[in-house]
Amino acid sequence: LADPGEIALSDGLVVSSSGTEIAVNASIENLALTVQGPAESQVAMYGALSLAGQLKIMADEIRVSGDITAEEINLEAESGNVVVENGSSLVAVDQVTIKAGNAIQVTGLVESKRSDVVFEAQSGVALLSGARVMAAGQFLVNADSDADGVGTYLQEAGVLVEALGGVFIEAAD
């Protein structure tokens, strides 16, 4: 961890910081992990992370550059972007929820083995070359969550989206 303001371990690991960048680069097995960044914070997840419980990350910018497995995954970038990089993966037993105050960009794998994958962004969702989205339930996208008429959905050719419960997309255009 870089610049941890507080690290607490009880039922899970909770990380908060007063700094502007939090980097988690670890291979851990734990019940749950919550990362709460302050205003204008960036959280970068590297390496392998395996959790028996929930992963919850709240910050202004979130970048995933590793392999993450958890019971449930919630990523929320209050004012910025969420990026799931090429070669990385977010795999949850239950629901995967990604919310961005700006945009979501995926070039890796996002998968829910028993539930839905949900993307909500104010300014757009982009599934770029190398992206795969798999859901046992639905794939729900709202690319214009603030309903201001700005928010596109882009899915490049060759991107695999597989949702047994259906694909539902809302976008401004």
Short mmCIF file of N, CA and C in Angstrom, two decimals:
data_model
loop_
_atom_site.label_atom_id
_atom_site.label_comp_id
_atom_site.label_asym_id
_atom_site.label_seq_id
_atom_site.Cartn_x
_atom_site.Cartn_y
_atom_site.Cartn_z
N LEU A 1 0.84 -1.18 0.00
CA LEU A 1 0.00 0.00 0.00
C LEU A 1 0.88 1.23 0.00
N ALA A 2 0.53 2.20 -0.77
CA ALA A 2 1.26 3.46 -0.77
C ALA A 2 0.45 4.50 -0.03
N ASP A 3 1.05 5.16 0.94
CA ASP A 3 0.44 6.23 1.71
C ASP A 3 -0.85 5.84 2.42
N PRO A 4 -0.85 4.76 3.19
CA PRO A 4 -2.08 4.42 3.90
C PRO A 4 -2.26 5.32 5.11
N GLY A 5 -3.42 5.94 5.21
CA GLY A 5 -3.73 6.75 6.37
C GLY A 5 -4.22 5.88 7.51
N GLU A 6 -4.91 4.81 7.18
CA GLU A 6 -5.46 3.90 8.18
C GLU A 6 -5.58 2.52 7.57
N ILE A 7 -5.19 1.53 8.30
CA ILE A 7 -5.41 0.15 7.89
C ILE A 7 -6.04 -0.56 9.08
N ALA A 8 -7.20 -1.14 8.90
CA ALA A 8 -7.89 -1.82 9.99
C ALA A 8 -8.24 -3.23 9.53
N LEU A 9 -8.13 -4.18 10.43
CA LEU A 9 -8.46 -5.56 10.10
C LEU A 9 -9.44 -6.07 11.13
N SER A 10 -10.63 -6.43 10.68
CA SER A 10 -11.63 -7.02 11.57
C SER A 10 -12.25 -8.17 10.80
N ASP A 11 -13.44 -7.97 10.26
CA ASP A 11 -14.04 -8.98 9.39
C ASP A 11 -13.40 -8.95 8.01
N GLY A 12 -12.69 -7.90 7.72
CA GLY A 12 -12.03 -7.74 6.44
C GLY A 12 -10.97 -6.68 6.57
N LEU A 13 -10.43 -6.24 5.46
CA LEU A 13 -9.40 -5.23 5.44
C LEU A 13 -10.01 -3.94 4.95
N VAL A 14 -9.83 -2.86 5.71
CA VAL A 14 -10.33 -1.54 5.33
C VAL A 14 -9.13 -0.63 5.18
N VAL A 15 -9.03 0.03 4.04
CA VAL A 15 -7.92 0.93 3.77
C VAL A 15 -8.50 2.30 3.47
N SER A 16 -8.02 3.33 4.18
CA SER A 16 -8.38 4.69 3.84
C SER A 16 -7.11 5.52 3.85
N SER A 17 -7.13 6.65 3.17
CA SER A 17 -5.91 7.42 3.04
C SER A 17 -6.24 8.89 2.93
N SER A 18 -5.30 9.72 3.39
CA SER A 18 -5.45 11.16 3.20
C SER A 18 -4.67 11.60 1.98
N GLY A 19 -3.91 10.69 1.38
CA GLY A 19 -3.13 11.01 0.18
C GLY A 19 -3.98 10.95 -1.06
N THR A 20 -3.36 11.26 -2.19
CA THR A 20 -4.13 11.28 -3.43
C THR A 20 -3.98 10.02 -4.26
N GLU A 21 -3.07 9.12 -3.86
CA GLU A 21 -2.93 7.87 -4.60
C GLU A 21 -2.82 6.70 -3.65
N ILE A 22 -3.63 5.69 -3.89
CA ILE A 22 -3.59 4.47 -3.10
C ILE A 22 -3.34 3.33 -4.08
N ALA A 23 -2.28 2.59 -3.86
CA ALA A 23 -1.98 1.45 -4.72
C ALA A 23 -2.05 0.18 -3.89
N VAL A 24 -2.83 -0.78 -4.34
CA VAL A 24 -2.93 -2.06 -3.66
C VAL A 24 -2.29 -3.08 -4.58
N ASN A 25 -1.18 -3.65 -4.15
CA ASN A 25 -0.46 -4.65 -4.93
C ASN A 25 -0.19 -5.81 -4.00
N ALA A 26 -1.12 -6.73 -3.96
CA ALA A 26 -0.99 -7.80 -2.99
C ALA A 26 -1.72 -9.05 -3.45
N SER A 27 -1.25 -10.15 -2.96
CA SER A 27 -1.97 -11.41 -3.10
C SER A 27 -2.44 -11.77 -1.70
N ILE A 28 -3.72 -11.55 -1.42
CA ILE A 28 -4.24 -11.81 -0.09
C ILE A 28 -5.53 -12.61 -0.20
N GLU A 29 -5.79 -13.36 0.83
CA GLU A 29 -7.08 -14.01 0.94
C GLU A 29 -7.68 -13.51 2.24
N ASN A 30 -8.83 -12.93 2.18
CA ASN A 30 -9.45 -12.31 3.33
C ASN A 30 -10.96 -12.38 3.14
N LEU A 31 -11.70 -11.93 4.15
CA LEU A 31 -13.15 -11.93 4.03
C LEU A 31 -13.65 -10.85 3.10
N ALA A 32 -13.14 -9.63 3.27
CA ALA A 32 -13.61 -8.50 2.47
C ALA A 32 -12.53 -7.43 2.43
N LEU A 33 -12.62 -6.56 1.43
CA LEU A 33 -11.68 -5.45 1.32
C LEU A 33 -12.48 -4.22 0.91
N THR A 34 -12.32 -3.15 1.68
CA THR A 34 -12.92 -1.86 1.35
C THR A 34 -11.79 -0.85 1.23
N VAL A 35 -11.75 -0.14 0.12
CA VAL A 35 -10.76 0.92 -0.08
C VAL A 35 -11.54 2.21 -0.29
N GLN A 36 -11.34 3.18 0.60
CA GLN A 36 -12.03 4.47 0.53
C GLN A 36 -10.99 5.55 0.34
N GLY A 37 -11.00 6.20 -0.80
CA GLY A 37 -10.06 7.28 -1.07
C GLY A 37 -10.70 8.62 -0.80
N PRO A 38 -9.89 9.62 -0.43
CA PRO A 38 -10.41 10.97 -0.21
C PRO A 38 -10.68 11.66 -1.55
N ALA A 39 -11.11 12.92 -1.50
CA ALA A 39 -11.36 13.68 -2.71
C ALA A 39 -10.12 13.68 -3.59
N GLU A 40 -10.33 13.57 -4.89
CA GLU A 40 -9.27 13.57 -5.89
C GLU A 40 -8.27 12.43 -5.73
N SER A 41 -8.73 11.31 -5.23
CA SER A 41 -7.84 10.16 -5.03
C SER A 41 -7.89 9.24 -6.23
N GLN A 42 -6.80 8.50 -6.40
CA GLN A 42 -6.71 7.49 -7.44
C GLN A 42 -6.37 6.17 -6.78
N VAL A 43 -7.13 5.12 -7.11
CA VAL A 43 -6.84 3.80 -6.58
C VAL A 43 -6.44 2.91 -7.74
N ALA A 44 -5.29 2.27 -7.60
CA ALA A 44 -4.79 1.34 -8.62
C ALA A 44 -4.65 -0.03 -7.99
N MET A 45 -5.30 -1.03 -8.57
CA MET A 45 -5.23 -2.40 -8.09
C MET A 45 -4.29 -3.18 -9.00
N TYR A 46 -3.22 -3.74 -8.43
CA TYR A 46 -2.24 -4.52 -9.17
C TYR A 46 -2.18 -5.93 -8.59
N GLY A 47 -1.60 -6.85 -9.34
CA GLY A 47 -1.36 -8.19 -8.83
C GLY A 47 -2.63 -9.00 -8.73
N ALA A 48 -2.59 -10.02 -7.87
CA ALA A 48 -3.71 -10.93 -7.70
C ALA A 48 -4.37 -10.66 -6.35
N LEU A 49 -5.68 -10.60 -6.36
CA LEU A 49 -6.43 -10.36 -5.14
C LEU A 49 -7.58 -11.36 -5.12
N SER A 50 -7.65 -12.19 -4.08
CA SER A 50 -8.69 -13.20 -3.96
C SER A 50 -9.39 -13.00 -2.62
N LEU A 51 -10.69 -12.73 -2.67
CA LEU A 51 -11.46 -12.44 -1.46
C LEU A 51 -12.63 -13.40 -1.33
N ALA A 52 -12.89 -13.85 -0.11
CA ALA A 52 -14.06 -14.68 0.15
C ALA A 52 -15.31 -13.82 0.29
N GLY A 53 -15.14 -12.52 0.49
CA GLY A 53 -16.26 -11.60 0.66
C GLY A 53 -16.29 -10.55 -0.44
N GLN A 54 -16.73 -9.36 -0.08
CA GLN A 54 -16.96 -8.28 -1.02
C GLN A 54 -15.72 -7.42 -1.21
N LEU A 55 -15.51 -6.93 -2.44
CA LEU A 55 -14.53 -5.90 -2.73
C LEU A 55 -15.30 -4.62 -3.02
N LYS A 56 -14.97 -3.56 -2.29
CA LYS A 56 -15.62 -2.27 -2.51
C LYS A 56 -14.53 -1.22 -2.58
N ILE A 57 -14.50 -0.47 -3.67
CA ILE A 57 -13.53 0.61 -3.85
C ILE A 57 -14.28 1.87 -4.21
N MET A 58 -13.99 2.94 -3.45
CA MET A 58 -14.58 4.25 -3.70
C MET A 58 -13.46 5.27 -3.80
N ALA A 59 -13.37 5.96 -4.93
CA ALA A 59 -12.33 6.96 -5.16
C ALA A 59 -12.76 7.81 -6.34
N ASP A 60 -11.93 8.78 -6.71
CA ASP A 60 -12.25 9.58 -7.89
C ASP A 60 -11.87 8.87 -9.18
N GLU A 61 -10.77 8.12 -9.18
CA GLU A 61 -10.31 7.36 -10.33
C GLU A 61 -9.94 5.96 -9.86
N ILE A 62 -10.31 4.95 -10.65
CA ILE A 62 -9.97 3.56 -10.30
C ILE A 62 -9.39 2.88 -11.53
N ARG A 63 -8.25 2.22 -11.34
CA ARG A 63 -7.60 1.48 -12.41
C ARG A 63 -7.32 0.07 -11.92
N VAL A 64 -7.77 -0.93 -12.68
CA VAL A 64 -7.55 -2.34 -12.35
C VAL A 64 -6.54 -2.89 -13.35
N SER A 65 -5.41 -3.38 -12.82
CA SER A 65 -4.34 -3.91 -13.67
C SER A 65 -3.92 -5.30 -13.23
N GLY A 66 -4.82 -6.03 -12.64
CA GLY A 66 -4.49 -7.37 -12.15
C GLY A 66 -5.70 -8.27 -12.21
N ASP A 67 -5.62 -9.36 -11.48
CA ASP A 67 -6.71 -10.34 -11.45
C ASP A 67 -7.37 -10.30 -10.09
N ILE A 68 -8.65 -10.01 -10.07
CA ILE A 68 -9.40 -9.87 -8.82
C ILE A 68 -10.57 -10.85 -8.84
N THR A 69 -10.68 -11.64 -7.78
CA THR A 69 -11.84 -12.50 -7.59
C THR A 69 -12.43 -12.20 -6.21
N ALA A 70 -13.74 -12.17 -6.13
CA ALA A 70 -14.42 -11.86 -4.87
C ALA A 70 -15.85 -12.38 -4.93
N GLU A 71 -16.50 -12.41 -3.78
CA GLU A 71 -17.92 -12.79 -3.72
C GLU A 71 -18.76 -11.77 -4.50
N GLU A 72 -18.47 -10.49 -4.29
CA GLU A 72 -19.18 -9.40 -4.96
C GLU A 72 -18.18 -8.27 -5.17
N ILE A 73 -18.31 -7.53 -6.28
CA ILE A 73 -17.39 -6.44 -6.59
C ILE A 73 -18.18 -5.17 -6.84
N ASN A 74 -17.79 -4.09 -6.14
CA ASN A 74 -18.38 -2.77 -6.32
C ASN A 74 -17.26 -1.75 -6.48
N LEU A 75 -17.18 -1.13 -7.65
CA LEU A 75 -16.20 -0.08 -7.91
C LEU A 75 -16.96 1.20 -8.18
N GLU A 76 -16.60 2.29 -7.48
CA GLU A 76 -17.30 3.56 -7.67
C GLU A 76 -16.30 4.70 -7.74
N ALA A 77 -16.18 5.28 -8.93
CA ALA A 77 -15.35 6.46 -9.13
C ALA A 77 -16.28 7.66 -9.15
N GLU A 78 -16.26 8.42 -8.07
CA GLU A 78 -17.25 9.48 -7.87
C GLU A 78 -17.27 10.50 -9.00
N SER A 79 -16.11 10.99 -9.42
CA SER A 79 -16.11 12.02 -10.45
C SER A 79 -15.27 11.66 -11.67
N GLY A 80 -14.55 10.55 -11.61
CA GLY A 80 -13.63 10.21 -12.69
C GLY A 80 -14.00 8.95 -13.42
N ASN A 81 -12.95 8.23 -13.85
CA ASN A 81 -13.09 7.06 -14.70
C ASN A 81 -12.79 5.77 -13.94
N VAL A 82 -13.34 4.68 -14.45
CA VAL A 82 -12.95 3.35 -14.03
C VAL A 82 -12.38 2.67 -15.27
N VAL A 83 -11.14 2.15 -15.15
CA VAL A 83 -10.47 1.49 -16.27
C VAL A 83 -10.11 0.07 -15.85
N VAL A 84 -10.58 -0.90 -16.62
CA VAL A 84 -10.19 -2.30 -16.43
C VAL A 84 -9.28 -2.63 -17.59
N GLU A 85 -7.97 -2.76 -17.30
CA GLU A 85 -6.96 -2.84 -18.35
C GLU A 85 -6.88 -4.21 -19.02
N ASN A 86 -6.29 -4.21 -20.20
CA ASN A 86 -6.08 -5.42 -20.98
C ASN A 86 -5.28 -6.44 -20.17
N GLY A 87 -5.73 -7.68 -20.19
CA GLY A 87 -5.05 -8.74 -19.45
C GLY A 87 -5.48 -8.85 -18.00
N SER A 88 -6.30 -7.94 -17.54
CA SER A 88 -6.76 -7.99 -16.15
C SER A 88 -8.16 -8.60 -16.10
N SER A 89 -8.61 -8.95 -14.88
CA SER A 89 -9.93 -9.55 -14.76
C SER A 89 -10.58 -9.17 -13.43
N LEU A 90 -11.89 -8.98 -13.50
CA LEU A 90 -12.76 -8.81 -12.33
C LEU A 90 -13.76 -9.94 -12.39
N VAL A 91 -13.68 -10.89 -11.47
CA VAL A 91 -14.56 -12.04 -11.48
C VAL A 91 -15.23 -12.15 -10.11
N ALA A 92 -16.57 -12.14 -10.11
CA ALA A 92 -17.33 -12.24 -8.87
C ALA A 92 -18.29 -13.42 -8.94
N VAL A 93 -18.52 -14.02 -7.79
CA VAL A 93 -19.54 -15.05 -7.71
C VAL A 93 -20.90 -14.39 -7.91
N ASP A 94 -21.13 -13.29 -7.19
CA ASP A 94 -22.39 -12.55 -7.31
C ASP A 94 -22.18 -11.33 -8.21
N GLN A 95 -22.89 -10.27 -7.97
CA GLN A 95 -22.95 -9.12 -8.86
C GLN A 95 -21.64 -8.34 -8.93
N VAL A 96 -21.37 -7.82 -10.13
CA VAL A 96 -20.29 -6.86 -10.37
C VAL A 96 -20.96 -5.54 -10.73
N THR A 97 -20.66 -4.48 -9.95
CA THR A 97 -21.21 -3.16 -10.21
C THR A 97 -20.05 -2.18 -10.38
N ILE A 98 -20.05 -1.46 -11.50
CA ILE A 98 -19.05 -0.44 -11.75
C ILE A 98 -19.78 0.86 -12.06
N LYS A 99 -19.49 1.90 -11.26
CA LYS A 99 -20.10 3.21 -11.44
C LYS A 99 -19.00 4.24 -11.62
N ALA A 100 -19.22 5.17 -12.57
CA ALA A 100 -18.21 6.20 -12.82
C ALA A 100 -18.88 7.55 -13.00
N GLY A 101 -18.30 8.57 -12.36
CA GLY A 101 -18.76 9.94 -12.53
C GLY A 101 -18.43 10.47 -13.91
N ASN A 102 -17.51 9.82 -14.58
CA ASN A 102 -17.19 10.18 -15.96
C ASN A 102 -17.44 8.96 -16.85
N ALA A 103 -16.41 8.14 -17.11
CA ALA A 103 -16.56 7.05 -18.08
C ALA A 103 -16.01 5.74 -17.54
N ILE A 104 -16.45 4.65 -18.18
CA ILE A 104 -15.95 3.30 -17.91
C ILE A 104 -15.30 2.81 -19.19
N GLN A 105 -14.07 2.29 -19.03
CA GLN A 105 -13.35 1.73 -20.19
C GLN A 105 -12.86 0.34 -19.80
N VAL A 106 -13.21 -0.65 -20.62
CA VAL A 106 -12.86 -2.04 -20.32
C VAL A 106 -12.11 -2.64 -21.51
N THR A 107 -10.94 -3.21 -21.23
CA THR A 107 -10.21 -4.00 -22.23
C THR A 107 -9.86 -5.37 -21.65
N GLY A 108 -10.32 -5.65 -20.43
CA GLY A 108 -10.09 -6.94 -19.78
C GLY A 108 -11.40 -7.70 -19.61
N LEU A 109 -11.40 -8.65 -18.69
CA LEU A 109 -12.57 -9.50 -18.42
C LEU A 109 -13.34 -8.97 -17.22
N VAL A 110 -14.66 -8.89 -17.34
CA VAL A 110 -15.57 -8.61 -16.23
C VAL A 110 -16.61 -9.72 -16.24
N GLU A 111 -16.72 -10.45 -15.11
CA GLU A 111 -17.59 -11.62 -15.09
C GLU A 111 -18.31 -11.77 -13.76
N SER A 112 -19.60 -12.12 -13.84
CA SER A 112 -20.39 -12.54 -12.68
C SER A 112 -20.84 -13.97 -12.93
N LYS A 113 -20.48 -14.86 -12.03
CA LYS A 113 -20.79 -16.28 -12.23
C LYS A 113 -22.23 -16.65 -11.90
N ARG A 114 -22.91 -15.84 -11.03
CA ARG A 114 -24.29 -16.18 -10.64
C ARG A 114 -25.27 -15.04 -10.77
N SER A 115 -24.82 -13.85 -11.17
CA SER A 115 -25.71 -12.70 -11.13
C SER A 115 -25.44 -11.76 -12.31
N ASP A 116 -25.67 -10.46 -12.07
CA ASP A 116 -25.61 -9.44 -13.10
C ASP A 116 -24.25 -8.74 -13.13
N VAL A 117 -23.96 -8.14 -14.28
CA VAL A 117 -22.87 -7.17 -14.42
C VAL A 117 -23.57 -5.84 -14.74
N VAL A 118 -23.27 -4.81 -13.93
CA VAL A 118 -23.94 -3.51 -14.05
C VAL A 118 -22.89 -2.42 -14.25
N PHE A 119 -23.03 -1.64 -15.34
CA PHE A 119 -22.17 -0.49 -15.60
C PHE A 119 -23.04 0.76 -15.61
N GLU A 120 -22.64 1.77 -14.83
CA GLU A 120 -23.32 3.07 -14.82
C GLU A 120 -22.27 4.15 -14.93
N ALA A 121 -22.37 4.98 -15.98
CA ALA A 121 -21.42 6.07 -16.19
C ALA A 121 -22.16 7.30 -16.66
N GLN A 122 -21.65 8.47 -16.31
CA GLN A 122 -22.30 9.71 -16.73
C GLN A 122 -21.93 10.10 -18.15
N SER A 123 -20.74 9.71 -18.60
CA SER A 123 -20.27 10.19 -19.91
C SER A 123 -19.89 9.09 -20.89
N GLY A 124 -20.24 7.84 -20.60
CA GLY A 124 -20.02 6.81 -21.59
C GLY A 124 -19.40 5.54 -21.06
N VAL A 125 -19.64 4.46 -21.80
CA VAL A 125 -19.08 3.14 -21.52
C VAL A 125 -18.44 2.65 -22.82
N ALA A 126 -17.17 2.22 -22.72
CA ALA A 126 -16.45 1.72 -23.89
C ALA A 126 -15.91 0.33 -23.61
N LEU A 127 -16.33 -0.63 -24.42
CA LEU A 127 -15.77 -1.98 -24.39
C LEU A 127 -14.86 -2.08 -25.61
N LEU A 128 -13.55 -2.05 -25.34
CA LEU A 128 -12.57 -1.96 -26.40
C LEU A 128 -11.95 -3.33 -26.68
N SER A 129 -11.16 -3.40 -27.72
CA SER A 129 -10.53 -4.64 -28.16
C SER A 129 -9.91 -5.39 -26.98
N GLY A 130 -10.26 -6.65 -26.85
CA GLY A 130 -9.77 -7.48 -25.74
C GLY A 130 -10.76 -7.60 -24.60
N ALA A 131 -11.80 -6.78 -24.60
CA ALA A 131 -12.80 -6.81 -23.52
C ALA A 131 -13.69 -8.05 -23.65
N ARG A 132 -14.07 -8.58 -22.48
CA ARG A 132 -15.06 -9.67 -22.41
C ARG A 132 -15.95 -9.38 -21.21
N VAL A 133 -17.24 -9.45 -21.41
CA VAL A 133 -18.21 -9.31 -20.32
C VAL A 133 -19.06 -10.56 -20.32
N MET A 134 -19.10 -11.24 -19.17
CA MET A 134 -19.88 -12.47 -19.05
C MET A 134 -20.72 -12.39 -17.78
N ALA A 135 -22.00 -12.70 -17.91
CA ALA A 135 -22.90 -12.64 -16.76
C ALA A 135 -23.86 -13.82 -16.80
N ALA A 136 -24.03 -14.46 -15.65
CA ALA A 136 -25.03 -15.51 -15.53
C ALA A 136 -26.42 -14.90 -15.53
N GLY A 137 -26.51 -13.65 -15.11
CA GLY A 137 -27.76 -12.90 -15.13
C GLY A 137 -27.77 -11.94 -16.31
N GLN A 138 -28.05 -10.68 -16.02
CA GLN A 138 -28.16 -9.66 -17.06
C GLN A 138 -26.88 -8.81 -17.14
N PHE A 139 -26.67 -8.20 -18.31
CA PHE A 139 -25.67 -7.16 -18.48
C PHE A 139 -26.45 -5.87 -18.65
N LEU A 140 -26.36 -5.00 -17.64
CA LEU A 140 -27.14 -3.76 -17.61
C LEU A 140 -26.18 -2.59 -17.75
N VAL A 141 -26.42 -1.73 -18.75
CA VAL A 141 -25.56 -0.58 -18.99
C VAL A 141 -26.41 0.68 -19.02
N ASN A 142 -25.98 1.69 -18.25
CA ASN A 142 -26.52 3.03 -18.36
C ASN A 142 -25.32 3.94 -18.62
N ALA A 143 -25.14 4.34 -19.88
CA ALA A 143 -23.99 5.13 -20.28
C ALA A 143 -24.21 6.63 -20.10
N ASP A 144 -25.42 7.02 -19.67
CA ASP A 144 -25.76 8.43 -19.43
C ASP A 144 -26.55 8.51 -18.12
N SER A 145 -25.91 8.09 -17.02
CA SER A 145 -26.64 7.94 -15.75
C SER A 145 -27.13 9.26 -15.17
N ASP A 146 -26.57 10.40 -15.59
CA ASP A 146 -27.07 11.68 -15.10
C ASP A 146 -28.12 12.28 -16.04
N ALA A 147 -28.45 11.57 -17.12
CA ALA A 147 -29.51 11.94 -18.06
C ALA A 147 -29.34 13.35 -18.63
N ASP A 148 -28.09 13.74 -18.90
CA ASP A 148 -27.85 15.07 -19.47
C ASP A 148 -27.73 15.05 -20.99
N GLY A 149 -27.96 13.88 -21.60
CA GLY A 149 -27.88 13.77 -23.05
C GLY A 149 -26.48 13.51 -23.57
N VAL A 150 -25.52 13.33 -22.65
CA VAL A 150 -24.13 13.04 -23.04
C VAL A 150 -23.75 11.71 -22.42
N GLY A 151 -23.50 10.71 -23.23
CA GLY A 151 -23.12 9.41 -22.70
C GLY A 151 -23.34 8.34 -23.75
N THR A 152 -22.26 7.87 -24.34
CA THR A 152 -22.37 6.91 -25.43
C THR A 152 -21.96 5.52 -24.97
N TYR A 153 -22.43 4.53 -25.71
CA TYR A 153 -22.02 3.16 -25.50
C TYR A 153 -21.26 2.74 -26.75
N LEU A 154 -20.02 2.26 -26.55
CA LEU A 154 -19.18 1.80 -27.65
C LEU A 154 -18.76 0.37 -27.37
N GLN A 155 -19.00 -0.50 -28.33
CA GLN A 155 -18.54 -1.88 -28.26
C GLN A 155 -17.82 -2.17 -29.57
N GLU A 156 -16.49 -2.29 -29.47
CA GLU A 156 -15.71 -2.53 -30.68
C GLU A 156 -15.96 -3.93 -31.23
N ALA A 157 -15.70 -4.08 -32.52
CA ALA A 157 -15.86 -5.37 -33.18
C ALA A 157 -14.98 -6.41 -32.50
N GLY A 158 -15.51 -7.60 -32.34
CA GLY A 158 -14.76 -8.69 -31.74
C GLY A 158 -14.86 -8.78 -30.23
N VAL A 159 -15.48 -7.81 -29.59
CA VAL A 159 -15.66 -7.84 -28.13
C VAL A 159 -16.76 -8.85 -27.80
N LEU A 160 -16.49 -9.73 -26.85
CA LEU A 160 -17.46 -10.75 -26.45
C LEU A 160 -18.30 -10.26 -25.29
N VAL A 161 -19.62 -10.25 -25.47
CA VAL A 161 -20.56 -9.97 -24.39
C VAL A 161 -21.54 -11.14 -24.36
N GLU A 162 -21.59 -11.81 -23.21
CA GLU A 162 -22.47 -12.97 -23.05
C GLU A 162 -23.21 -12.83 -21.74
N ALA A 163 -24.54 -12.68 -21.81
CA ALA A 163 -25.36 -12.54 -20.62
C ALA A 163 -26.59 -13.43 -20.77
N LEU A 164 -26.70 -14.43 -19.91
CA LEU A 164 -27.79 -15.39 -20.03
C LEU A 164 -29.15 -14.75 -19.80
N GLY A 165 -29.20 -13.67 -19.00
CA GLY A 165 -30.47 -12.98 -18.73
C GLY A 165 -30.77 -11.84 -19.68
N GLY A 166 -29.89 -11.59 -20.63
CA GLY A 166 -30.12 -10.53 -21.62
C GLY A 166 -29.20 -9.35 -21.43
N VAL A 167 -29.13 -8.53 -22.47
CA VAL A 167 -28.31 -7.32 -22.48
C VAL A 167 -29.24 -6.13 -22.62
N PHE A 168 -29.10 -5.14 -21.72
CA PHE A 168 -29.96 -3.96 -21.69
C PHE A 168 -29.08 -2.71 -21.63
N ILE A 169 -29.18 -1.87 -22.65
CA ILE A 169 -28.30 -0.72 -22.77
C ILE A 169 -29.12 0.56 -22.87
N GLU A 170 -28.77 1.55 -22.04
CA GLU A 170 -29.32 2.91 -22.12
C GLU A 170 -28.15 3.83 -22.41
N ALA A 171 -28.32 4.71 -23.40
CA ALA A 171 -27.28 5.68 -23.75
C ALA A 171 -27.94 6.89 -24.39
N ALA A 172 -27.19 8.00 -24.40
CA ALA A 172 -27.73 9.23 -25.00
C ALA A 172 -27.79 9.09 -26.51
N ASP A 173 -26.82 8.38 -27.09
CA ASP A 173 -26.82 8.19 -28.55
C ASP A 173 -26.15 6.89 -28.92
#
